[in-house]
PDB file of C-alpha atoms in Angstrom:
ATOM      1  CA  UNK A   1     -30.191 -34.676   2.700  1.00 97.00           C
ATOM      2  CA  UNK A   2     -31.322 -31.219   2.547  1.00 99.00           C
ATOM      3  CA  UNK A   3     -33.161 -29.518   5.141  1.00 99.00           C
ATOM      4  CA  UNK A   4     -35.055 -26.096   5.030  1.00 99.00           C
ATOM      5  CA  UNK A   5     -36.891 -23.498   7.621  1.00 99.00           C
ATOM      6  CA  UNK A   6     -39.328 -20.606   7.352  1.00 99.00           C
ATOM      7  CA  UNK A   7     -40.382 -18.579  10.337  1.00 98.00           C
ATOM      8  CA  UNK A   8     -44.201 -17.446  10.066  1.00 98.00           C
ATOM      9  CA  UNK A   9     -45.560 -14.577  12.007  1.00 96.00           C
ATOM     10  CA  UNK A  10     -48.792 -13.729  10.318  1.00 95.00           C
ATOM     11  CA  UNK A  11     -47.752 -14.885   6.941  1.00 96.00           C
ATOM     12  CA  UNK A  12     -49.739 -13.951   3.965  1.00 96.00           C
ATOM     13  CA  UNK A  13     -51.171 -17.223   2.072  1.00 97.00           C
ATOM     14  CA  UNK A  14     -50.250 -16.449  -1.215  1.00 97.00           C
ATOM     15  CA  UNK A  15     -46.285 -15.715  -0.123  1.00 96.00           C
ATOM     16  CA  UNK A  16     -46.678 -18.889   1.698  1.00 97.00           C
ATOM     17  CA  UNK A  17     -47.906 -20.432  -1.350  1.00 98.00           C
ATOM     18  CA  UNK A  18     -45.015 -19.189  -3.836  1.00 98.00           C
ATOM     19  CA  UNK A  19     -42.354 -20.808  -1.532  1.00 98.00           C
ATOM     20  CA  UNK A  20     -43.423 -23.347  -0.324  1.00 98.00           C
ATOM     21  CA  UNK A  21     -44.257 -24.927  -4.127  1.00 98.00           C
ATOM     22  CA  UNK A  22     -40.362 -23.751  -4.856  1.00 98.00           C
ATOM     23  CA  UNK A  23     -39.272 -25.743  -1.794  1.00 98.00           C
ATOM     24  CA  UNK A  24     -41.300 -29.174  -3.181  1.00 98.00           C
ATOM     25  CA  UNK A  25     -40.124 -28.319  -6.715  1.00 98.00           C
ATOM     26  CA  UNK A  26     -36.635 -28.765  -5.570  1.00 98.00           C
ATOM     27  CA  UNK A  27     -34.830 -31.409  -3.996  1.00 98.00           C
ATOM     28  CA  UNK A  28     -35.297 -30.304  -0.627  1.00 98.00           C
ATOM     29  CA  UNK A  29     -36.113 -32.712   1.583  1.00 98.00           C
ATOM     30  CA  UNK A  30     -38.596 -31.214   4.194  1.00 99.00           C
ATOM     31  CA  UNK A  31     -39.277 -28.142   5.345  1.00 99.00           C
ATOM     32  CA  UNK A  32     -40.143 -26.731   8.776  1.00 99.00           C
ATOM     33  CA  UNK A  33     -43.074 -24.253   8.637  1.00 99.00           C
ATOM     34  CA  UNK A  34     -41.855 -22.292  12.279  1.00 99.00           C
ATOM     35  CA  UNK A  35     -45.196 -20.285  13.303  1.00 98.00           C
ATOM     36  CA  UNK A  36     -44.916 -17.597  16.082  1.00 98.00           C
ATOM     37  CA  UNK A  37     -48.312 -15.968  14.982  1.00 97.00           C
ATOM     38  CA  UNK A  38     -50.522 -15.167  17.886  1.00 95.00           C
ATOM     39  CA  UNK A  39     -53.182 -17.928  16.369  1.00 96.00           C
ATOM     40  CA  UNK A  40     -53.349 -21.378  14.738  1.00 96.00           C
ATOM     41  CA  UNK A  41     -54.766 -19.583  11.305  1.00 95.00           C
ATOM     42  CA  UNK A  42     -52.101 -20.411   8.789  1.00 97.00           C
ATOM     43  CA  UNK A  43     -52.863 -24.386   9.691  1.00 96.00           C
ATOM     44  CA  UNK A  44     -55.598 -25.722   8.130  1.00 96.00           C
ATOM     45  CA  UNK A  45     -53.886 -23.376   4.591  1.00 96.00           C
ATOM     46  CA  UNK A  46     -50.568 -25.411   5.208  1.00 96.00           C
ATOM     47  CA  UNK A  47     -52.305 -28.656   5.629  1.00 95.00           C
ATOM     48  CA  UNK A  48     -52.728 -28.813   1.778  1.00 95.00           C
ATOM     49  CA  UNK A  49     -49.048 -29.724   1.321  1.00 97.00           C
ATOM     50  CA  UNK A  50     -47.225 -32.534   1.273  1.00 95.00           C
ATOM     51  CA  UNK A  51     -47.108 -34.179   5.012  1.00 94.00           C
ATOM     52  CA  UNK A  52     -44.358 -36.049   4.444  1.00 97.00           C
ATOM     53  CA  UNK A  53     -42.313 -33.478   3.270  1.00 98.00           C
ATOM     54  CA  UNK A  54     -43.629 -30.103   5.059  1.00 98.00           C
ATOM     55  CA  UNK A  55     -43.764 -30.176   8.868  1.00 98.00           C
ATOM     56  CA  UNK A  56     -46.082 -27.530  10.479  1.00 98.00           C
ATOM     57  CA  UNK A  57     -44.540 -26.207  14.280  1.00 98.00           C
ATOM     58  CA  UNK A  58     -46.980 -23.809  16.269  1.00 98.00           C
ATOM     59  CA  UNK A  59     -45.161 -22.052  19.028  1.00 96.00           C
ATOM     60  CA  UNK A  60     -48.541 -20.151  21.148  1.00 89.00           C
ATOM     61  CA  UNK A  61     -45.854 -17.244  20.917  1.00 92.00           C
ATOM     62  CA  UNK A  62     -43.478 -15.409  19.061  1.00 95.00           C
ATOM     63  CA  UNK A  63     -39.795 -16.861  19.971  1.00 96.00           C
ATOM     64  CA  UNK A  64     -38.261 -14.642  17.703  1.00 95.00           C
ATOM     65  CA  UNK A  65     -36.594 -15.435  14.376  1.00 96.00           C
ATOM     66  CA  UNK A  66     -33.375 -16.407  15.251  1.00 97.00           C
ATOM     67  CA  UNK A  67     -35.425 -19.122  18.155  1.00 98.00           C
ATOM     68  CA  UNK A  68     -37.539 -20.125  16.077  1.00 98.00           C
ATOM     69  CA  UNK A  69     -35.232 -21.523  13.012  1.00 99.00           C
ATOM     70  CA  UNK A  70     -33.438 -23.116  15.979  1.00 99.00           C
ATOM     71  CA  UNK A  71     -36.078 -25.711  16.045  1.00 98.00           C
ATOM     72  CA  UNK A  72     -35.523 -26.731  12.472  1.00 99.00           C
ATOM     73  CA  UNK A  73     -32.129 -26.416  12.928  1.00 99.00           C
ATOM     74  CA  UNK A  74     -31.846 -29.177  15.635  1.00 98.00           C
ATOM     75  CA  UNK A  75     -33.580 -31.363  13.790  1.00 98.00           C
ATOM     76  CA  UNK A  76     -31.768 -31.147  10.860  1.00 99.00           C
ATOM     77  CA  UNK A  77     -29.199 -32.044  13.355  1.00 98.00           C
ATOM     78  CA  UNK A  78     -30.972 -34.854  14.283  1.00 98.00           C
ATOM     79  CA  UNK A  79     -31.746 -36.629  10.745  1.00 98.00           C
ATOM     80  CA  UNK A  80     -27.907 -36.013   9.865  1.00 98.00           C
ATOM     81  CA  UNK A  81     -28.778 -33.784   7.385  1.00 99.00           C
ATOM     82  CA  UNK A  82     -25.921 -32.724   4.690  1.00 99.00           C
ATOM     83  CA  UNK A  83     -27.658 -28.906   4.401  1.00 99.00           C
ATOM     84  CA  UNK A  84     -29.689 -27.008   5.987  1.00 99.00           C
ATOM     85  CA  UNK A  85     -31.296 -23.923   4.091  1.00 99.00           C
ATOM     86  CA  UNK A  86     -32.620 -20.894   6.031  1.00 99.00           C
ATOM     87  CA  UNK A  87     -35.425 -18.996   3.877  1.00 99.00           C
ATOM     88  CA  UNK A  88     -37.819 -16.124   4.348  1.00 98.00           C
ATOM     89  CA  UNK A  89     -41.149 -16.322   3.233  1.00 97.00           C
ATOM     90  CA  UNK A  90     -41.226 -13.621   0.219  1.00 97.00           C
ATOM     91  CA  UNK A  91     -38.931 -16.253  -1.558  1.00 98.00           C
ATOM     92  CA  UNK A  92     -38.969 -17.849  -4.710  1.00 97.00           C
ATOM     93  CA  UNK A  93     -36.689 -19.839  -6.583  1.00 98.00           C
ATOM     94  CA  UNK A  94     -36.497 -22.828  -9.515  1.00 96.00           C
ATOM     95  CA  UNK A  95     -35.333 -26.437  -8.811  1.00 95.00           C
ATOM     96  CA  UNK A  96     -31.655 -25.885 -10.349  1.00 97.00           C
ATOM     97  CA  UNK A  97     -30.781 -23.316  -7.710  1.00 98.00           C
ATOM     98  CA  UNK A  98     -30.839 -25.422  -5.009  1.00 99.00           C
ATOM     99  CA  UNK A  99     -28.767 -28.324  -6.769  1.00 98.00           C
ATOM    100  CA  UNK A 100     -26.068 -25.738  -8.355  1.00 99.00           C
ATOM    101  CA  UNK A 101     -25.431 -24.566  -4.796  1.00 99.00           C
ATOM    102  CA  UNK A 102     -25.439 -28.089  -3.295  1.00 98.00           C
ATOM    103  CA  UNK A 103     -22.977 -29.321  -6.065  1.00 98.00           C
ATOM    104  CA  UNK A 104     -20.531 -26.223  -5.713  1.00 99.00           C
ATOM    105  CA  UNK A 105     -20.753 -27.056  -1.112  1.00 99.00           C
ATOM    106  CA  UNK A 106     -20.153 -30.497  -2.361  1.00 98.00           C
ATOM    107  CA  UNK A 107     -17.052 -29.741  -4.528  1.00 98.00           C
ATOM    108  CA  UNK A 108     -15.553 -27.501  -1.990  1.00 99.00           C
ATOM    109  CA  UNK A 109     -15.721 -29.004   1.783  1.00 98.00           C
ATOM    110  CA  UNK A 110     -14.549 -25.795   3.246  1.00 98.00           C
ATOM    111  CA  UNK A 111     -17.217 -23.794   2.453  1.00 99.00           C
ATOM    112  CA  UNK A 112     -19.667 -23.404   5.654  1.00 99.00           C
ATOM    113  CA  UNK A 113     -22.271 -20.722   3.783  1.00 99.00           C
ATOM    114  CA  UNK A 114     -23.326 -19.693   0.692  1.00 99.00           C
ATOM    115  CA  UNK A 115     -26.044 -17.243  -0.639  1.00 99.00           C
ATOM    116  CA  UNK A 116     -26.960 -17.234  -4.351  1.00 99.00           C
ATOM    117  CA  UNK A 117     -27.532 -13.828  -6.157  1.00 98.00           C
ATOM    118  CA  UNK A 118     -30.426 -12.755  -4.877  1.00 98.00           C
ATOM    119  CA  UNK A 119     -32.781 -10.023  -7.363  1.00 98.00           C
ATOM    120  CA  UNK A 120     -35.567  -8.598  -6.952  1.00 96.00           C
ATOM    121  CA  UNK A 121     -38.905  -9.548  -8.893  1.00 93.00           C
ATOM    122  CA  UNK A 122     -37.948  -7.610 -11.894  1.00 95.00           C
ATOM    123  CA  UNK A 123     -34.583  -9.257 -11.978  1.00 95.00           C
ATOM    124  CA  UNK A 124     -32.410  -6.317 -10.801  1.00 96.00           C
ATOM    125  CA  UNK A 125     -29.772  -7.190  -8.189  1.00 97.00           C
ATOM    126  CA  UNK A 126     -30.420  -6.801  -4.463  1.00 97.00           C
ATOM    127  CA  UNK A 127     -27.077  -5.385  -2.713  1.00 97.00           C
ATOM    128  CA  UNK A 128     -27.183  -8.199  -0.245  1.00 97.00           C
ATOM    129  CA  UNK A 129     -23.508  -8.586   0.179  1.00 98.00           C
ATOM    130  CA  UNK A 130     -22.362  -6.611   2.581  1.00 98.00           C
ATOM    131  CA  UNK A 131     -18.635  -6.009   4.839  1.00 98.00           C
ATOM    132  CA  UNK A 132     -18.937  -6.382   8.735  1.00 98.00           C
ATOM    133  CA  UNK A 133     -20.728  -3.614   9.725  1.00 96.00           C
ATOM    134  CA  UNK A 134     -19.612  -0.873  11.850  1.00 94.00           C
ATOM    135  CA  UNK A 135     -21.746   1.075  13.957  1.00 91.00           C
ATOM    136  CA  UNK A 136     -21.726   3.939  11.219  1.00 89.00           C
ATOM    137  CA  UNK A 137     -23.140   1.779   8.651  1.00 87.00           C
ATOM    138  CA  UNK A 138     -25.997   0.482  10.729  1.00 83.00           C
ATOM    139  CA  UNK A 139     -26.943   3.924  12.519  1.00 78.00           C
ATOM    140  CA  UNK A 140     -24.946   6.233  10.252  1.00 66.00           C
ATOM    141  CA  UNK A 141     -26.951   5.498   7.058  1.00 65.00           C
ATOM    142  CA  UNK A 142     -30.470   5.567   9.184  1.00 65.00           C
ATOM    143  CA  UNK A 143     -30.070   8.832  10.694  1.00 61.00           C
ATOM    144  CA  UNK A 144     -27.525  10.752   8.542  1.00 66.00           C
ATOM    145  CA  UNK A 145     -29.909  13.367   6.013  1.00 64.00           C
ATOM    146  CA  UNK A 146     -27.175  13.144   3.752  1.00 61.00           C
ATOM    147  CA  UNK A 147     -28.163  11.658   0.388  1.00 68.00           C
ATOM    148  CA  UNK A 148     -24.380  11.677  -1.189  1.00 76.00           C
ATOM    149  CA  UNK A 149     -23.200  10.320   2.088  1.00 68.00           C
ATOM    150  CA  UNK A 150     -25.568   7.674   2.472  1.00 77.00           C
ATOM    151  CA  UNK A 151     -24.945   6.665  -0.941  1.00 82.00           C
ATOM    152  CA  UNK A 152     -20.877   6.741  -0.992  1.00 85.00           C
ATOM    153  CA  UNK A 153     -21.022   4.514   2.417  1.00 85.00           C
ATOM    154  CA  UNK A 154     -23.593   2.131   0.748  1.00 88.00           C
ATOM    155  CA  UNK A 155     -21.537   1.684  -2.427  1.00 91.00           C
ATOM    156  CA  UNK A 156     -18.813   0.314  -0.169  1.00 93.00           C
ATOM    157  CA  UNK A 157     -20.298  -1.510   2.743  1.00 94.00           C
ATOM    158  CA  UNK A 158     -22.804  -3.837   0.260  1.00 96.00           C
ATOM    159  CA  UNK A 159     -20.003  -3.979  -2.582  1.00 96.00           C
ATOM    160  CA  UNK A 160     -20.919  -2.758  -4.930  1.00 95.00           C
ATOM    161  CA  UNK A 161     -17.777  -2.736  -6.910  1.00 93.00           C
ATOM    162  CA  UNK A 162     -17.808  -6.222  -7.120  1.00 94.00           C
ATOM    163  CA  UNK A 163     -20.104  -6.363 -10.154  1.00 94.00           C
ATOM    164  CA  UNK A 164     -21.968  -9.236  -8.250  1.00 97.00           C
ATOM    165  CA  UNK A 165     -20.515 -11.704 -11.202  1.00 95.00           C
ATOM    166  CA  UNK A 166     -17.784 -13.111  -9.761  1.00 95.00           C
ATOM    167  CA  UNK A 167     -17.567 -16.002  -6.557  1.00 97.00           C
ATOM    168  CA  UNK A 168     -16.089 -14.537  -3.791  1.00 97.00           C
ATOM    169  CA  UNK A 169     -15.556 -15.037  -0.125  1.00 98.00           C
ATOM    170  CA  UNK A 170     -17.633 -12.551   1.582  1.00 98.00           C
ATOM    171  CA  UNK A 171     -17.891 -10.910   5.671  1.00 98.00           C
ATOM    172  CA  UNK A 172     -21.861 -11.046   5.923  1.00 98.00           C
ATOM    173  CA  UNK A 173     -24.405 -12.684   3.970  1.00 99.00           C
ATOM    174  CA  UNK A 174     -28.374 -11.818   3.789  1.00 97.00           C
ATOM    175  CA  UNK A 175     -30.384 -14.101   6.104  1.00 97.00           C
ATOM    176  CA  UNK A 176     -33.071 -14.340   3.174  1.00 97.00           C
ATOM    177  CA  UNK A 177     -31.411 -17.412   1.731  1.00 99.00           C
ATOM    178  CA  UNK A 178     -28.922 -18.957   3.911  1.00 99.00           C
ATOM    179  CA  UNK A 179     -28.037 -22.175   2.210  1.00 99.00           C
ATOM    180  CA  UNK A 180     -25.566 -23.963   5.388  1.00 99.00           C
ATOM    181  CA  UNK A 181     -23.703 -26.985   6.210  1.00 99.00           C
ATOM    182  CA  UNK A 182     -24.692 -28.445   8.915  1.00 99.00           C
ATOM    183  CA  UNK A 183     -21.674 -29.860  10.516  1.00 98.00           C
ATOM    184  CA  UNK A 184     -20.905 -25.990  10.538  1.00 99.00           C
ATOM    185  CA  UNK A 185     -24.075 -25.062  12.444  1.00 98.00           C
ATOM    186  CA  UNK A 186     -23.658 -28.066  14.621  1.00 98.00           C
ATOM    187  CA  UNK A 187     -20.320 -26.322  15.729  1.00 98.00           C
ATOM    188  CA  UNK A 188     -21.474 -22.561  16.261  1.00 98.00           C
ATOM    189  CA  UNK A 189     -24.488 -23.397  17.356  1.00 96.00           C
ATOM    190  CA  UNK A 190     -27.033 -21.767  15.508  1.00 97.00           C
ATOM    191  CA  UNK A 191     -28.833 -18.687  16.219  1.00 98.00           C
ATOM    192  CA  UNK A 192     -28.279 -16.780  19.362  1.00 97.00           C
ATOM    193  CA  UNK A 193     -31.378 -16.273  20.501  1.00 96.00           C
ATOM    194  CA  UNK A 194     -30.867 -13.230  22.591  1.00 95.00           C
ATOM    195  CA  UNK A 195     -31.441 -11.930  18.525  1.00 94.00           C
ATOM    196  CA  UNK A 196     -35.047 -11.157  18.925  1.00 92.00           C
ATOM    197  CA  UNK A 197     -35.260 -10.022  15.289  1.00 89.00           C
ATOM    198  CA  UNK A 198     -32.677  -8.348  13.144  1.00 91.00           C
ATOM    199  CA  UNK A 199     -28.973  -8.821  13.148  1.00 95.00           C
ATOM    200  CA  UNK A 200     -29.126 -12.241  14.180  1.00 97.00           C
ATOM    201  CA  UNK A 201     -28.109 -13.291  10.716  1.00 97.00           C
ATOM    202  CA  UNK A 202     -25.207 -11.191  10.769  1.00 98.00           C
ATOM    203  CA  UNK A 203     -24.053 -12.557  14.119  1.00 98.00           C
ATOM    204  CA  UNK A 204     -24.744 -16.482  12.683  1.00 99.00           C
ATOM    205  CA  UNK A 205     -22.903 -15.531   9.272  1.00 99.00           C
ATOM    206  CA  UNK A 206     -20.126 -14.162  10.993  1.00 98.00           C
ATOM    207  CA  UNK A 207     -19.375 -16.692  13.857  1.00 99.00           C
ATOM    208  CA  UNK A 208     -19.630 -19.532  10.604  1.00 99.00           C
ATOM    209  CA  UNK A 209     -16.517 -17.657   8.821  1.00 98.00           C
ATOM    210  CA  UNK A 210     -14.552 -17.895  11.639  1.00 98.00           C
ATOM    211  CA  UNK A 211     -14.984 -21.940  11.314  1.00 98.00           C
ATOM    212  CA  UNK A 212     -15.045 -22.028   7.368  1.00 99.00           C
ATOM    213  CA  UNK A 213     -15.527 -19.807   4.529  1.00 99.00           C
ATOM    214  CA  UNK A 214     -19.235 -17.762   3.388  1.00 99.00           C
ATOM    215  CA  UNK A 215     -19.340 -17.523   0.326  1.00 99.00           C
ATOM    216  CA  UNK A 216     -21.238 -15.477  -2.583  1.00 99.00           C
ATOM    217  CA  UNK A 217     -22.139 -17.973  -5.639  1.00 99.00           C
ATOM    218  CA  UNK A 218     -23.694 -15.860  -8.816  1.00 98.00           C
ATOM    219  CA  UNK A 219     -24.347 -18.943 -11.225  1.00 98.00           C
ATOM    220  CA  UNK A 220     -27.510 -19.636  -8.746  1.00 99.00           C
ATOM    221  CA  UNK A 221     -30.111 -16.948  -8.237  1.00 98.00           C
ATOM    222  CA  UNK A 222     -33.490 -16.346  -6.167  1.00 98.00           C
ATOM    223  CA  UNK A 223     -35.942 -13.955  -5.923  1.00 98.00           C
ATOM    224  CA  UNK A 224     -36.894 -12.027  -3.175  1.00 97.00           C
ATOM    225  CA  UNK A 225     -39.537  -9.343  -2.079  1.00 92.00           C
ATOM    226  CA  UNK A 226     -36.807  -7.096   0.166  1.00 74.00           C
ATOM    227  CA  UNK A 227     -39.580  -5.143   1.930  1.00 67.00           C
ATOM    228  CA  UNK A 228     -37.515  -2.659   4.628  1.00 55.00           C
ATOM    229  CA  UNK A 229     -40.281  -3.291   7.392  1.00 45.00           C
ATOM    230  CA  UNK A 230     -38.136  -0.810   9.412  1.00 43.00           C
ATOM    231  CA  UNK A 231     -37.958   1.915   7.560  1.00 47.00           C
ATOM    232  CA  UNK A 232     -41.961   1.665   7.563  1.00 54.00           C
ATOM    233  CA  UNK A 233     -42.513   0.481  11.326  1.00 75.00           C
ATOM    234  CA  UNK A 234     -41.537   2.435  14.629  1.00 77.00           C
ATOM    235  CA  UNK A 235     -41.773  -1.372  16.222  1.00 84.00           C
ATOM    236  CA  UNK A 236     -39.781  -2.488  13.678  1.00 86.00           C
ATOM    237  CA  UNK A 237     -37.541   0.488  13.921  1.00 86.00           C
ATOM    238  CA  UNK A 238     -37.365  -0.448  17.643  1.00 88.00           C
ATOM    239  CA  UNK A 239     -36.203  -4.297  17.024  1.00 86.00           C
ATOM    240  CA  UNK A 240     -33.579  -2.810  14.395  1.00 87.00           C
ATOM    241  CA  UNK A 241     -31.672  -0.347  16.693  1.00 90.00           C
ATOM    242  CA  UNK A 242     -32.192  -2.580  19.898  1.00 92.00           C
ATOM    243  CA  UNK A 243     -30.207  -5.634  17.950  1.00 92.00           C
ATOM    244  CA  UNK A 244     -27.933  -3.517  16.264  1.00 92.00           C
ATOM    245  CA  UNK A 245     -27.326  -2.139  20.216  1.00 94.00           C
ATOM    246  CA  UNK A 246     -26.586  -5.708  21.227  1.00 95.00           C
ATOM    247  CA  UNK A 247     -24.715  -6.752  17.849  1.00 94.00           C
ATOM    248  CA  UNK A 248     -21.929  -4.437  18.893  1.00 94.00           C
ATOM    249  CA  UNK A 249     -22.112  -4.813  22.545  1.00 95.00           C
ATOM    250  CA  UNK A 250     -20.994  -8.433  21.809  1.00 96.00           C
ATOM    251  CA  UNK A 251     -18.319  -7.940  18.958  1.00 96.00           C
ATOM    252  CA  UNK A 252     -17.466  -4.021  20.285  1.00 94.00           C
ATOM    253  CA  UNK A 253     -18.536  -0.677  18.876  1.00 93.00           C
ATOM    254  CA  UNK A 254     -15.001   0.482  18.016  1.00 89.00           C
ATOM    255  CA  UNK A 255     -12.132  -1.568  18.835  1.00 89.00           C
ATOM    256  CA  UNK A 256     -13.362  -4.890  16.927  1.00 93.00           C
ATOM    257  CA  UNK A 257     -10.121  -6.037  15.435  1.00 95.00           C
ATOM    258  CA  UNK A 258     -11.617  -9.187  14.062  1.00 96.00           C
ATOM    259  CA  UNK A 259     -13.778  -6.532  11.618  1.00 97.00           C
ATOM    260  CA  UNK A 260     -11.003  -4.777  10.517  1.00 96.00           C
ATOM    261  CA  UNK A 261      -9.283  -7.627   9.266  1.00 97.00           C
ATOM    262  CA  UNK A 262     -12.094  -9.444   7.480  1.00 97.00           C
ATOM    263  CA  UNK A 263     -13.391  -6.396   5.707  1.00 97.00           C
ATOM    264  CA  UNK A 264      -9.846  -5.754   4.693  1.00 97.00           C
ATOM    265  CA  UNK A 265      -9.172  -9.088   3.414  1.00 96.00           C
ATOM    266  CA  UNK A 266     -12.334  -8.488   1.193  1.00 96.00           C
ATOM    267  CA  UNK A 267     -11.480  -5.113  -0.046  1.00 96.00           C
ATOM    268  CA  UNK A 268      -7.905  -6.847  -1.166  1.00 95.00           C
ATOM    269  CA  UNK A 269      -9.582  -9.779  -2.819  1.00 93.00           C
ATOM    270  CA  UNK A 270     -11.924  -7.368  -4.583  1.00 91.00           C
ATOM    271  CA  UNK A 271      -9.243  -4.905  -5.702  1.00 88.00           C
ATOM    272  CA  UNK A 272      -7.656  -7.885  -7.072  1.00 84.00           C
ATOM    273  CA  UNK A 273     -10.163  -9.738  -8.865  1.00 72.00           C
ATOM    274  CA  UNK A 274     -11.104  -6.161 -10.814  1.00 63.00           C
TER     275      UNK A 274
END
């Protein structure tokens, strides 16, 4: 059994639409429509789906992203599901996906994560692998006016070397498709929830490869919108630098020996799959 999650905060209908109708096209077996909107609005739209398959939760408030795919989480949990699939709403994806990814966690017991190549609508590659990131990349990147700079740190913190072609164990995976065992989740727990929004994924995909291995799978792809809501948002801006404050306040700012290690191990690999 396969499980899935989306977290709603004033969702627009016609995103909601697009994944949704990927989800049921696949052989997902529900789906958990999470809604921390500030009204009931996007109910009586998601009532046109299938009941049996798409479960509608209305929280009164926002929980935060991390809280609210908790909820799906434990009960995916609870039905013994096989996987459990974290997606965000400006997703969209065809049936075989989903069963290429299942068959390759299926084949391979020790995998814990995997995230498909993920492209944008025009089918160009999203840079959504990325190392463990060190405070540099996070506020380096953000507030360094150095174009060259910015781009020689990007090339090697998402990867970029890697061609994106090849299956490889990788440090962080995007939290747009998170495609998860759940025995794994069972055993980390999930999201922390003191994530409000941002990071949290990075924190989840992290504490998973110290149980098992993450894992980047190009012969499965997915489409996603990638809007940088931060880079447009002071809020968002806010949320951003506030997790990225308690992301390294719980693994450390400098002396995070754990990050050395893993990133190294993944420069290695790289290097010698080239």
């Amino acid at each position: 059994m396969i499980t899935s999650s989306i977290v709603l905060y004033k969702t627009a209908k016609d995103e909601l639409n697009t994944v949704v109708s990927s989800v049921l096209d696949s052989c997902i077996s529900f789906l958990y429509l999470i809604d921390n909107s500030p009204n009931r609005e996007l109910e009586s739209f998601v009532a046109k789906f299938d009941k049996k398959r798409v479960f509608y939760v209305f929280n009164d408030r926002n929980l935060g992203y991390g809280a609210g795919h908790n909820i799906a989480i434990r009960e995916a949990i609870r039905k013994n599901a096989c996987y459990h699939i974290v997606l965000n709403p400006d997703i969209k994806f065809k049936a075989d996906a989903v069963t290429k990814i299942c068959e390759y966690m299926n084949q391979n017991p020790n995998v814990g994560q995997v995230m498909p190549k993920i492209l944008y609508s025009d089918g160009n590659i999203q840079y959504l692998c990325k190392l463990l990131p060190s405070p540099m990349d996070l506020f380096g990147r953000r507030f360094i006016p150095i174009k060259k700079y910015k781009e020689k740190r990007a090339y090697k913190y998402e990867l970029h070397a890697m061609g994106y072609d090849k299956i490889m164990e990788i440090p962080v995976l995007s939290g747009c498709f998170m495609f998860m065992r759940v025995d794994v989740l069972k055993k980390v727990g999930g999201f922390d929830e003191r994530f409000f929004m941002y990071s949290e994924d990075v924190d989840l995909c992290r504490r998973i490869g110290e149980v098992s291995k993450t894992m980047f799978y190009p012969m499965a792809s997915v489409y996603h919108g990638y809007e940088k809501g931060s880079y447009k948002s002071w809020k968002l801006l806010k949320y951003h630098i506030c997790s990225a404050i308690q992301y390294f306040n719980k693994w450390g700012w400098v002396f995070d020996k754990k990050r050395i290690q893993r990133n190294k191990e993944c420069l290695d690999a790289l290097s010698q799959k080239k």
